[in-house]
PDB file of C-alpha atoms in Angstrom:
ATOM      1  CA  MET S1488      -2.992  12.671  -3.131  1.00  0.00           C
ATOM      2  CA  THR S1489       0.533  13.646  -2.122  1.00  0.00           C
ATOM      3  CA  ALA S1490       3.369  11.448  -0.918  1.00  0.00           C
ATOM      4  CA  ALA S1491       3.225  13.334   2.383  1.00  0.00           C
ATOM      5  CA  PHE S1492      -0.411  12.314   2.783  1.00  0.00           C
ATOM      6  CA  TYR S1493       0.410   8.652   2.259  1.00  0.00           C
ATOM      7  CA  LYS S1494       3.386   8.848   4.641  1.00  0.00           C
ATOM      8  CA  THR S1495       1.188  10.474   7.285  1.00  0.00           C
ATOM      9  CA  SER S1496      -1.479   7.823   6.732  1.00  0.00           C
ATOM     10  CA  ALA S1497       1.088   5.062   7.078  1.00  0.00           C
ATOM     11  CA  LEU S1498       2.287   6.544  10.369  1.00  0.00           C
ATOM     12  CA  ALA S1499      -1.316   6.716  11.551  1.00  0.00           C
ATOM     13  CA  LEU S1500      -1.762   3.042  10.786  1.00  0.00           C
ATOM     14  CA  LEU S1501       1.427   2.194  12.682  1.00  0.00           C
ATOM     15  CA  ALA S1502       0.389   4.193  15.718  1.00  0.00           C
ATOM     16  CA  GLY S1503      -3.090   2.716  15.608  1.00  0.00           C
ATOM     17  CA  ALA S1504      -1.614  -0.761  15.495  1.00  0.00           C
ATOM     18  CA  ALA S1505       0.505   0.039  18.525  1.00  0.00           C
ATOM     19  CA  LEU S1506      -2.599   1.029  20.457  1.00  0.00           C
ATOM     20  CA  ALA S1507      -4.403  -2.100  19.366  1.00  0.00           C
ATOM     21  CA  SER S1508      -1.524  -4.219  20.714  1.00  0.00           C
ATOM     22  CA  SER S1509      -1.929  -2.693  24.206  1.00  0.00           C
ATOM     23  CA  PRO S1510      -5.123  -4.238  25.654  1.00  0.00           C
ATOM     24  CA  SER S1511      -4.398  -2.686  29.042  1.00  0.00           C
ATOM     25  CA  LEU S1512      -5.496   0.666  27.613  1.00  0.00           C
ATOM     26  CA  ALA S1513      -9.063  -0.587  27.454  1.00  0.00           C
ATOM     27  CA  ILE S1514      -9.286  -0.918  31.258  1.00  0.00           C
ATOM     28  CA  ALA S1515      -7.150   2.038  32.286  1.00  0.00           C
ATOM     29  CA  GLY S1516      -8.514   5.258  33.785  1.00  0.00           C
ATOM     30  CA  PRO S1517      -8.009   8.676  32.109  1.00  0.00           C
ATOM     31  CA  THR S1518      -4.646   9.364  33.803  1.00  0.00           C
ATOM     32  CA  ASP S1519      -3.312   5.860  33.374  1.00  0.00           C
ATOM     33  CA  GLU S1520      -4.562   5.809  29.804  1.00  0.00           C
ATOM     34  CA  ALA S1521      -2.553   8.940  28.921  1.00  0.00           C
ATOM     35  CA  ARG S1522       0.567   7.419  30.499  1.00  0.00           C
ATOM     36  CA  LEU S1523       0.117   4.093  28.740  1.00  0.00           C
ATOM     37  CA  LEU S1524      -0.648   5.884  25.504  1.00  0.00           C
ATOM     38  CA  ALA S1525       2.622   7.820  25.698  1.00  0.00           C
ATOM     39  CA  ALA S1526       4.521   4.631  26.523  1.00  0.00           C
ATOM     40  CA  ALA S1527       2.943   2.824  23.556  1.00  0.00           C
ATOM     41  CA  ALA S1528       3.841   5.714  21.253  1.00  0.00           C
ATOM     42  CA  THR S1529       7.439   5.702  22.477  1.00  0.00           C
ATOM     43  CA  GLU S1530       7.683   1.959  21.889  1.00  0.00           C
ATOM     44  CA  ALA S1531       6.122   2.282  18.437  1.00  0.00           C
ATOM     45  CA  GLU S1532       8.480   5.131  17.510  1.00  0.00           C
ATOM     46  CA  ALA S1533      11.502   3.073  18.500  1.00  0.00           C
ATOM     47  CA  LYS S1534      10.248   0.149  16.423  1.00  0.00           C
ATOM     48  CA  LEU S1535       9.614   2.458  13.483  1.00  0.00           C
ATOM     49  CA  HIS S1536      13.211   3.737  13.654  1.00  0.00           C
ATOM     50  CA  GLN S1537      14.465   0.168  13.779  1.00  0.00           C
ATOM     51  CA  SER S1538      12.360  -1.232  10.911  1.00  0.00           C
ATOM     52  CA  PHE S1539      12.384   1.847   8.654  1.00  0.00           C
ATOM     53  CA  ALA S1540      15.841   3.268   9.286  1.00  0.00           C
ATOM     54  CA  ASN S1541      15.764   5.593   6.261  1.00  0.00           C
ATOM     55  CA  LEU S1542      12.390   7.171   7.035  1.00  0.00           C
ATOM     56  CA  GLN S1543      12.688  10.725   8.320  1.00  0.00           C
ATOM     57  CA  PHE S1544       9.891  12.416  10.256  1.00  0.00           C
ATOM     58  CA  GLU S1545       9.535  15.453  12.505  1.00  0.00           C
ATOM     59  CA  ASP S1546       7.241  14.139  15.227  1.00  0.00           C
ATOM     60  CA  PHE S1547       5.487  10.991  16.329  1.00  0.00           C
ATOM     61  CA  THR S1548       2.376  10.610  18.426  1.00  0.00           C
ATOM     62  CA  ALA S1549      -0.615   8.337  18.879  1.00  0.00           C
ATOM     63  CA  ALA S1550      -3.171   8.392  16.065  1.00  0.00           C
ATOM     64  CA  PRO S1551      -6.929   8.690  16.667  1.00  0.00           C
ATOM     65  CA  VAL S1552      -7.365   5.199  15.214  1.00  0.00           C
ATOM     66  CA  HIS S1553      -8.147   2.458  17.741  1.00  0.00           C
ATOM     67  CA  GLY S1554      -8.537  -1.285  17.533  1.00  0.00           C
ATOM     68  CA  PRO S1555      -7.925  -3.667  14.651  1.00  0.00           C
ATOM     69  CA  ILE S1556      -7.810  -2.350  11.090  1.00  0.00           C
ATOM     70  CA  PHE S1557      -9.571  -4.170   8.260  1.00  0.00           C
ATOM     71  CA  GLN S1558      -9.020  -4.023   4.511  1.00  0.00           C
ATOM     72  CA  ALA S1559     -11.757  -3.497   1.932  1.00  0.00           C
ATOM     73  CA  SER S1560     -11.954  -3.047  -1.831  1.00  0.00           C
ATOM     74  CA  ALA S1561     -14.245  -0.358  -3.236  1.00  0.00           C
ATOM     75  CA  GLY S1562     -14.353   0.739  -6.852  1.00  0.00           C
ATOM     76  CA  GLY S1563     -11.096  -1.054  -7.538  1.00  0.00           C
ATOM     77  CA  ARG S1564      -9.328   0.776  -4.703  1.00  0.00           C
ATOM     78  CA  ILE S1565      -8.092  -0.598  -1.389  1.00  0.00           C
ATOM     79  CA  LEU S1566      -9.139   1.227   1.767  1.00  0.00           C
ATOM     80  CA  TYR S1567      -8.936   0.462   5.471  1.00  0.00           C
ATOM     81  CA  TYR S1568     -11.517   0.601   8.252  1.00  0.00           C
ATOM     82  CA  ALA S1569     -11.098   0.727  12.035  1.00  0.00           C
ATOM     83  CA  PRO S1570     -14.550  -0.141  13.444  1.00  0.00           C
ATOM     84  CA  GLU S1571     -13.638   0.514  17.087  1.00  0.00           C
ATOM     85  CA  SER S1572     -12.988   4.214  16.461  1.00  0.00           C
ATOM     86  CA  ASP S1573     -15.116   4.312  13.269  1.00  0.00           C
ATOM     87  CA  HIS S1574     -12.304   5.617  11.084  1.00  0.00           C
ATOM     88  CA  LEU S1575     -11.900   5.122   7.345  1.00  0.00           C
ATOM     89  CA  LEU S1576      -8.321   5.347   6.057  1.00  0.00           C
ATOM     90  CA  PHE S1577      -7.258   5.994   2.471  1.00  0.00           C
ATOM     91  CA  ALA S1578      -3.638   4.981   2.838  1.00  0.00           C
ATOM     92  CA  THR S1579      -0.767   3.052   1.319  1.00  0.00           C
ATOM     93  CA  ILE S1580       0.877   0.381   3.463  1.00  0.00           C
ATOM     94  CA  TYR S1581       4.509  -0.601   2.924  1.00  0.00           C
ATOM     95  CA  ASP S1582       6.417  -3.391   4.584  1.00  0.00           C
ATOM     96  CA  LYS S1583       9.901  -2.850   6.022  1.00  0.00           C
ATOM     97  CA  ASN S1584      11.458  -3.770   2.671  1.00  0.00           C
ATOM     98  CA  GLY S1585       9.599  -0.985   0.884  1.00  0.00           C
ATOM     99  CA  VAL S1586       7.100  -3.292  -0.814  1.00  0.00           C
ATOM    100  CA  ASN S1587       3.763  -1.571  -1.461  1.00  0.00           C
ATOM    101  CA  LEU S1588       1.332  -4.069   0.083  1.00  0.00           C
ATOM    102  CA  THR S1589      -1.693  -1.948  -0.796  1.00  0.00           C
ATOM    103  CA  ALA S1590      -0.780  -2.004  -4.492  1.00  0.00           C
ATOM    104  CA  LEU S1591      -0.255  -5.771  -4.360  1.00  0.00           C
ATOM    105  CA  SER S1592      -3.701  -6.260  -2.823  1.00  0.00           C
ATOM    106  CA  GLN S1593      -5.262  -3.879  -5.328  1.00  0.00           C
ATOM    107  CA  ASP S1594      -3.680  -5.646  -8.303  1.00  0.00           C
ATOM    108  CA  ALA S1595      -4.657  -9.072  -6.972  1.00  0.00           C
ATOM    109  CA  ALA S1596      -8.276  -7.960  -6.566  1.00  0.00           C
ATOM    110  CA  ALA S1597      -8.255  -6.461 -10.066  1.00  0.00           C
ATOM    111  CA  ARG S1598      -6.877  -9.628 -11.635  1.00  0.00           C
ATOM    112  CA  ALA S1599      -9.518 -11.740  -9.908  1.00  0.00           C
ATOM    113  CA  LYS S1600     -12.260  -9.513 -11.297  1.00  0.00           C
ATOM    114  CA  VAL S1601     -10.766  -9.382 -14.794  1.00  0.00           C
ATOM    115  CA  GLU S1602     -10.695 -13.177 -14.964  1.00  0.00           C
ATOM    116  CA  GLY S1603     -14.476 -13.184 -14.599  1.00  0.00           C
ATOM    117  CA  LEU S1604     -15.122 -10.861 -17.548  1.00  0.00           C
ATOM    118  CA  ASP S1605     -16.880 -12.230 -20.621  1.00  0.00           C
ATOM    119  CA  PRO S1606     -15.053 -10.963 -23.733  1.00  0.00           C
ATOM    120  CA  ASN S1607     -18.056 -11.946 -25.861  1.00  0.00           C
ATOM    121  CA  GLN S1608     -20.004  -9.089 -24.265  1.00  0.00           C
ATOM    122  CA  ALA S1609     -17.312  -6.547 -25.138  1.00  0.00           C
ATOM    123  CA  LEU S1610     -16.798  -4.458 -28.237  1.00  0.00           C
ATOM    124  CA  VAL S1611     -13.367  -5.467 -29.541  1.00  0.00           C
ATOM    125  CA  ILE S1612     -11.372  -2.976 -31.604  1.00  0.00           C
ATOM    126  CA  GLY S1613      -7.809  -3.452 -32.821  1.00  0.00           C
ATOM    127  CA  PRO S1614      -5.702  -6.053 -34.610  1.00  0.00           C
ATOM    128  CA  PRO S1615      -5.401  -9.635 -33.336  1.00  0.00           C
ATOM    129  CA  GLY S1616      -2.074 -10.265 -31.650  1.00  0.00           C
ATOM    130  CA  ALA S1617      -1.724  -6.711 -30.359  1.00  0.00           C
ATOM    131  CA  PRO S1618      -1.477  -6.166 -26.574  1.00  0.00           C
ATOM    132  CA  THR S1619      -4.928  -6.385 -25.022  1.00  0.00           C
ATOM    133  CA  VAL S1620      -6.395  -3.483 -23.068  1.00  0.00           C
ATOM    134  CA  ILE S1621      -9.567  -3.927 -21.059  1.00  0.00           C
ATOM    135  CA  GLU S1622     -11.324  -0.575 -21.190  1.00  0.00           C
ATOM    136  CA  PHE S1623     -14.390   0.764 -19.383  1.00  0.00           C
ATOM    137  CA  THR S1624     -15.554   3.849 -21.220  1.00  0.00           C
ATOM    138  CA  ASP S1625     -18.370   6.345 -21.796  1.00  0.00           C
ATOM    139  CA  PRO S1626     -19.087   7.993 -25.192  1.00  0.00           C
ATOM    140  CA  ASP S1627     -19.690  11.365 -23.502  1.00  0.00           C
ATOM    141  CA  CYS S1628     -16.616  11.284 -21.250  1.00  0.00           C
ATOM    142  CA  PRO S1629     -14.048  13.865 -22.474  1.00  0.00           C
ATOM    143  CA  TYR S1630     -11.133  11.919 -21.012  1.00  0.00           C
ATOM    144  CA  CYS S1631     -12.366   8.766 -22.768  1.00  0.00           C
ATOM    145  CA  ARG S1632     -12.351  10.678 -26.057  1.00  0.00           C
ATOM    146  CA  ALA S1633      -8.822  11.908 -25.337  1.00  0.00           C
ATOM    147  CA  LEU S1634      -7.778   8.323 -24.649  1.00  0.00           C
ATOM    148  CA  ASP S1635      -9.318   7.235 -27.967  1.00  0.00           C
ATOM    149  CA  ARG S1636      -7.210   9.846 -29.780  1.00  0.00           C
ATOM    150  CA  PHE S1637      -4.155   8.604 -27.870  1.00  0.00           C
ATOM    151  CA  TRP S1638      -4.734   5.008 -29.004  1.00  0.00           C
ATOM    152  CA  ALA S1639      -5.138   6.207 -32.612  1.00  0.00           C
ATOM    153  CA  ALA S1640      -1.837   8.087 -32.400  1.00  0.00           C
ATOM    154  CA  LYS S1641      -0.065   5.054 -30.976  1.00  0.00           C
ATOM    155  CA  ALA S1642      -1.479   2.824 -33.722  1.00  0.00           C
ATOM    156  CA  ALA S1643      -0.047   5.230 -36.298  1.00  0.00           C
ATOM    157  CA  GLU S1644       3.338   4.852 -34.567  1.00  0.00           C
ATOM    158  CA  GLY S1645       3.171   1.090 -34.932  1.00  0.00           C
ATOM    159  CA  LYS S1646       2.032   0.466 -31.356  1.00  0.00           C
ATOM    160  CA  PRO S1647      -1.605  -0.615 -31.752  1.00  0.00           C
ATOM    161  CA  VAL S1648      -3.572  -2.287 -28.983  1.00  0.00           C
ATOM    162  CA  ARG S1649      -6.550  -4.598 -29.029  1.00  0.00           C
ATOM    163  CA  ARG S1650      -9.240  -2.881 -26.973  1.00  0.00           C
ATOM    164  CA  GLN S1651     -11.789  -5.005 -25.106  1.00  0.00           C
ATOM    165  CA  ILE S1652     -14.415  -2.327 -24.455  1.00  0.00           C
ATOM    166  CA  TYR S1653     -17.277  -2.260 -21.944  1.00  0.00           C
ATOM    167  CA  PHE S1654     -19.637   0.707 -21.840  1.00  0.00           C
ATOM    168  CA  VAL S1655     -20.366   2.605 -18.629  1.00  0.00           C
ATOM    169  CA  SER S1656     -23.853   4.032 -19.046  1.00  0.00           C
ATOM    170  CA  GLY S1657     -24.736   5.431 -15.626  1.00  0.00           C
ATOM    171  CA  ILE S1658     -22.777   8.701 -15.639  1.00  0.00           C
ATOM    172  CA  HIS S1659     -23.983  10.759 -18.631  1.00  0.00           C
ATOM    173  CA  PRO S1660     -27.675  10.793 -19.674  1.00  0.00           C
ATOM    174  CA  GLU S1661     -27.102   9.795 -23.307  1.00  0.00           C
ATOM    175  CA  ALA S1662     -24.316   7.296 -22.682  1.00  0.00           C
ATOM    176  CA  ALA S1663     -26.567   4.223 -22.804  1.00  0.00           C
ATOM    177  CA  SER S1664     -28.347   5.258 -26.004  1.00  0.00           C
ATOM    178  CA  LYS S1665     -25.047   6.146 -27.714  1.00  0.00           C
ATOM    179  CA  ALA S1666     -23.515   2.842 -26.645  1.00  0.00           C
ATOM    180  CA  GLU S1667     -26.563   1.014 -28.037  1.00  0.00           C
ATOM    181  CA  HIS S1668     -26.227   2.998 -31.282  1.00  0.00           C
ATOM    182  CA  ILE S1669     -22.603   1.829 -31.611  1.00  0.00           C
ATOM    183  CA  LEU S1670     -23.448  -1.798 -30.850  1.00  0.00           C
ATOM    184  CA  CYS S1671     -26.318  -1.795 -33.350  1.00  0.00           C
ATOM    185  CA  ALA S1672     -24.159  -0.524 -36.215  1.00  0.00           C
ATOM    186  CA  ASN S1673     -23.059  -2.757 -39.085  1.00  0.00           C
ATOM    187  CA  ASP S1674     -19.551  -1.335 -38.688  1.00  0.00           C
ATOM    188  CA  GLN S1675     -19.214  -0.970 -34.929  1.00  0.00           C
ATOM    189  CA  ALA S1676     -15.614   0.263 -35.040  1.00  0.00           C
ATOM    190  CA  ALA S1677     -16.595   3.082 -37.409  1.00  0.00           C
ATOM    191  CA  ALA S1678     -19.622   3.981 -35.274  1.00  0.00           C
ATOM    192  CA  PHE S1679     -17.382   4.023 -32.202  1.00  0.00           C
ATOM    193  CA  ALA S1680     -14.892   6.334 -33.940  1.00  0.00           C
ATOM    194  CA  GLN S1681     -17.699   8.699 -34.955  1.00  0.00           C
ATOM    195  CA  ALA S1682     -19.189   8.790 -31.464  1.00  0.00           C
ATOM    196  CA  TYR S1683     -15.844   9.422 -29.793  1.00  0.00           C
ATOM    197  CA  GLY S1684     -15.070  12.076 -32.371  1.00  0.00           C
ATOM    198  CA  GLY S1685     -18.269  13.863 -31.370  1.00  0.00           C
ATOM    199  CA  GLU S1686     -19.970  13.109 -34.695  1.00  0.00           C
ATOM    200  CA  THR S1687     -22.804  10.760 -33.684  1.00  0.00           C
ATOM    201  CA  LYS S1688     -25.695  11.281 -36.088  1.00  0.00           C
ATOM    202  CA  LYS S1689     -29.266  11.319 -34.845  1.00  0.00           C
ATOM    203  CA  PRO S1690     -31.691   9.688 -34.611  1.00  0.00           C
ATOM    204  CA  LEU S1691     -29.677   7.092 -32.725  1.00  0.00           C
ATOM    205  CA  THR S1692     -30.030   3.526 -33.920  1.00  0.00           C
ATOM    206  CA  ARG S1693     -31.800   1.109 -31.599  1.00  0.00           C
ATOM    207  CA  CYS S1694     -31.970  -2.682 -31.635  1.00  0.00           C
ATOM    208  CA  LYS S1695     -32.774  -5.448 -29.160  1.00  0.00           C
ATOM    209  CA  GLU S1696     -29.302  -6.969 -29.322  1.00  0.00           C
ATOM    210  CA  GLY S1697     -27.612  -3.619 -28.646  1.00  0.00           C
ATOM    211  CA  GLU S1698     -29.984  -2.848 -25.780  1.00  0.00           C
ATOM    212  CA  ALA S1699     -29.293  -6.249 -24.223  1.00  0.00           C
ATOM    213  CA  ARG S1700     -25.525  -5.827 -24.481  1.00  0.00           C
ATOM    214  CA  VAL S1701     -25.701  -2.369 -22.890  1.00  0.00           C
ATOM    215  CA  ALA S1702     -27.649  -3.900 -20.001  1.00  0.00           C
ATOM    216  CA  VAL S1703     -25.079  -6.689 -19.629  1.00  0.00           C
ATOM    217  CA  ASN S1704     -22.272  -4.130 -19.694  1.00  0.00           C
ATOM    218  CA  ALA S1705     -24.046  -2.159 -16.954  1.00  0.00           C
ATOM    219  CA  ALA S1706     -24.243  -5.292 -14.797  1.00  0.00           C
ATOM    220  CA  THR S1707     -20.542  -5.945 -15.438  1.00  0.00           C
ATOM    221  CA  VAL S1708     -19.670  -2.376 -14.440  1.00  0.00           C
ATOM    222  CA  LYS S1709     -21.600  -2.797 -11.184  1.00  0.00           C
ATOM    223  CA  ALA S1710     -19.978  -6.154 -10.418  1.00  0.00           C
ATOM    224  CA  MET S1711     -16.513  -4.717 -11.083  1.00  0.00           C
ATOM    225  CA  GLY S1712     -17.159  -1.695  -8.864  1.00  0.00           C
ATOM    226  CA  ILE S1713     -16.278   0.727 -11.672  1.00  0.00           C
ATOM    227  CA  SER S1714     -17.254   4.272 -10.692  1.00  0.00           C
ATOM    228  CA  GLY S1715     -15.347   6.457 -13.150  1.00  0.00           C
ATOM    229  CA  THR S1716     -14.219   6.577 -16.750  1.00  0.00           C
ATOM    230  CA  PRO S1717     -11.990   5.709 -18.357  1.00  0.00           C
ATOM    231  CA  THR S1718     -10.909   2.735 -16.272  1.00  0.00           C
ATOM    232  CA  LEU S1719      -8.296   0.425 -17.769  1.00  0.00           C
ATOM    233  CA  PHE S1720      -6.827  -2.948 -16.910  1.00  0.00           C
ATOM    234  CA  LEU S1721      -3.367  -3.457 -18.383  1.00  0.00           C
ATOM    235  CA  ASP S1722      -2.151  -7.020 -17.764  1.00  0.00           C
ATOM    236  CA  GLY S1723      -4.395  -7.034 -14.700  1.00  0.00           C
ATOM    237  CA  LYS S1724      -3.157  -3.687 -13.369  1.00  0.00           C
ATOM    238  CA  LEU S1725      -5.889  -1.149 -12.679  1.00  0.00           C
ATOM    239  CA  ILE S1726      -5.449   2.313 -14.207  1.00  0.00           C
ATOM    240  CA  SER S1727      -8.072   4.805 -13.109  1.00  0.00           C
ATOM    241  CA  GLY S1728      -8.439   7.724 -15.516  1.00  0.00           C
ATOM    242  CA  PHE S1729      -6.368   8.675 -18.544  1.00  0.00           C
ATOM    243  CA  GLN S1730      -2.949   8.282 -16.900  1.00  0.00           C
ATOM    244  CA  GLN S1731      -0.808   8.774 -19.985  1.00  0.00           C
ATOM    245  CA  ALA S1732       2.569   8.245 -18.297  1.00  0.00           C
ATOM    246  CA  GLU S1733       1.494   4.890 -16.847  1.00  0.00           C
ATOM    247  CA  ILE S1734       0.028   3.783 -20.157  1.00  0.00           C
ATOM    248  CA  GLU S1735       3.180   4.844 -22.028  1.00  0.00           C
ATOM    249  CA  ALA S1736       5.310   2.873 -19.565  1.00  0.00           C
ATOM    250  CA  TRP S1737       3.164  -0.218 -20.127  1.00  0.00           C
ATOM    251  CA  LEU S1738       3.339   0.165 -23.910  1.00  0.00           C
ATOM    252  CA  ALA S1739       7.128   0.467 -23.692  1.00  0.00           C
ATOM    253  CA  THR S1740       7.242  -3.114 -22.408  1.00  0.00           C
ATOM    254  CA  LYS S1741       5.403  -4.412 -25.493  1.00  0.00           C
ATOM    255  CA  ARG S1742       6.931  -5.422 -28.798  1.00  0.00           C
ATOM    256  CA  PRO S1743       6.127  -2.896 -31.554  1.00  0.00           C
ATOM    257  CA  THR S1744       3.815  -3.963 -34.371  1.00  0.00           C
ATOM    258  CA  LYS S1745       4.470  -3.052 -37.970  1.00  0.00           C
ATOM    259  CA  PRO S1746       2.557   0.170 -38.839  1.00  0.00           C
ATOM    260  CA  PRO S1747      -0.289  -0.228 -41.332  1.00  0.00           C
ATOM    261  CA  SER S1748       0.711   0.544 -44.934  1.00  0.00           C
TER     262      SER S1748
END
């Protein structure tokens, strides 16, 4: 979504809040309502100029949103709902100091969920002491495979990570069976590398322990609200998709590890 979209959404939230603060609108007739609506918009515009002096915009009018606005978390994302006018808003809210309040709420929700994860149910790949990445992945997801190649390249550069991996098995039809195959292998890291390199040999291995862990992973995915792959948590920050620039920026804050000989 573009910056213009978020700016427009933020203005809509401001205008909606202005309407919500004018209870007299609820009892006004059509003519009076239009007059009061214009007055509320004028007041809101003046307040916007005062609080956000550097924000430039071409026009300002009342938004279709009415009543109080509530915040919800869905799939790791923050969204807003106005029940009075039945509007759903995908927006970013900033305070007058430029602080992204939506991002703060999103990160706080992510951290709370991450704290409840059981690392014993994850497949762990990577050297101890390396920065930990919590990764939700799917063996048949092309972006997950690209991310796996990215991690391998970074390890070769002396920037390995320790991946705490949970399998998402509800998107591709063979994802669950391939995840079970990996978890049933004697060398799970090697089986993972083969699967993500597109070299999984059939018939796929099955075992009760692997099947149980896949089921537990599926329950974890549901509880976390994960709906796409790959999904990463880097120091509690949610990264949806293979966002290489964001991942690179995070890695840049970590101390390099000596490359393997």
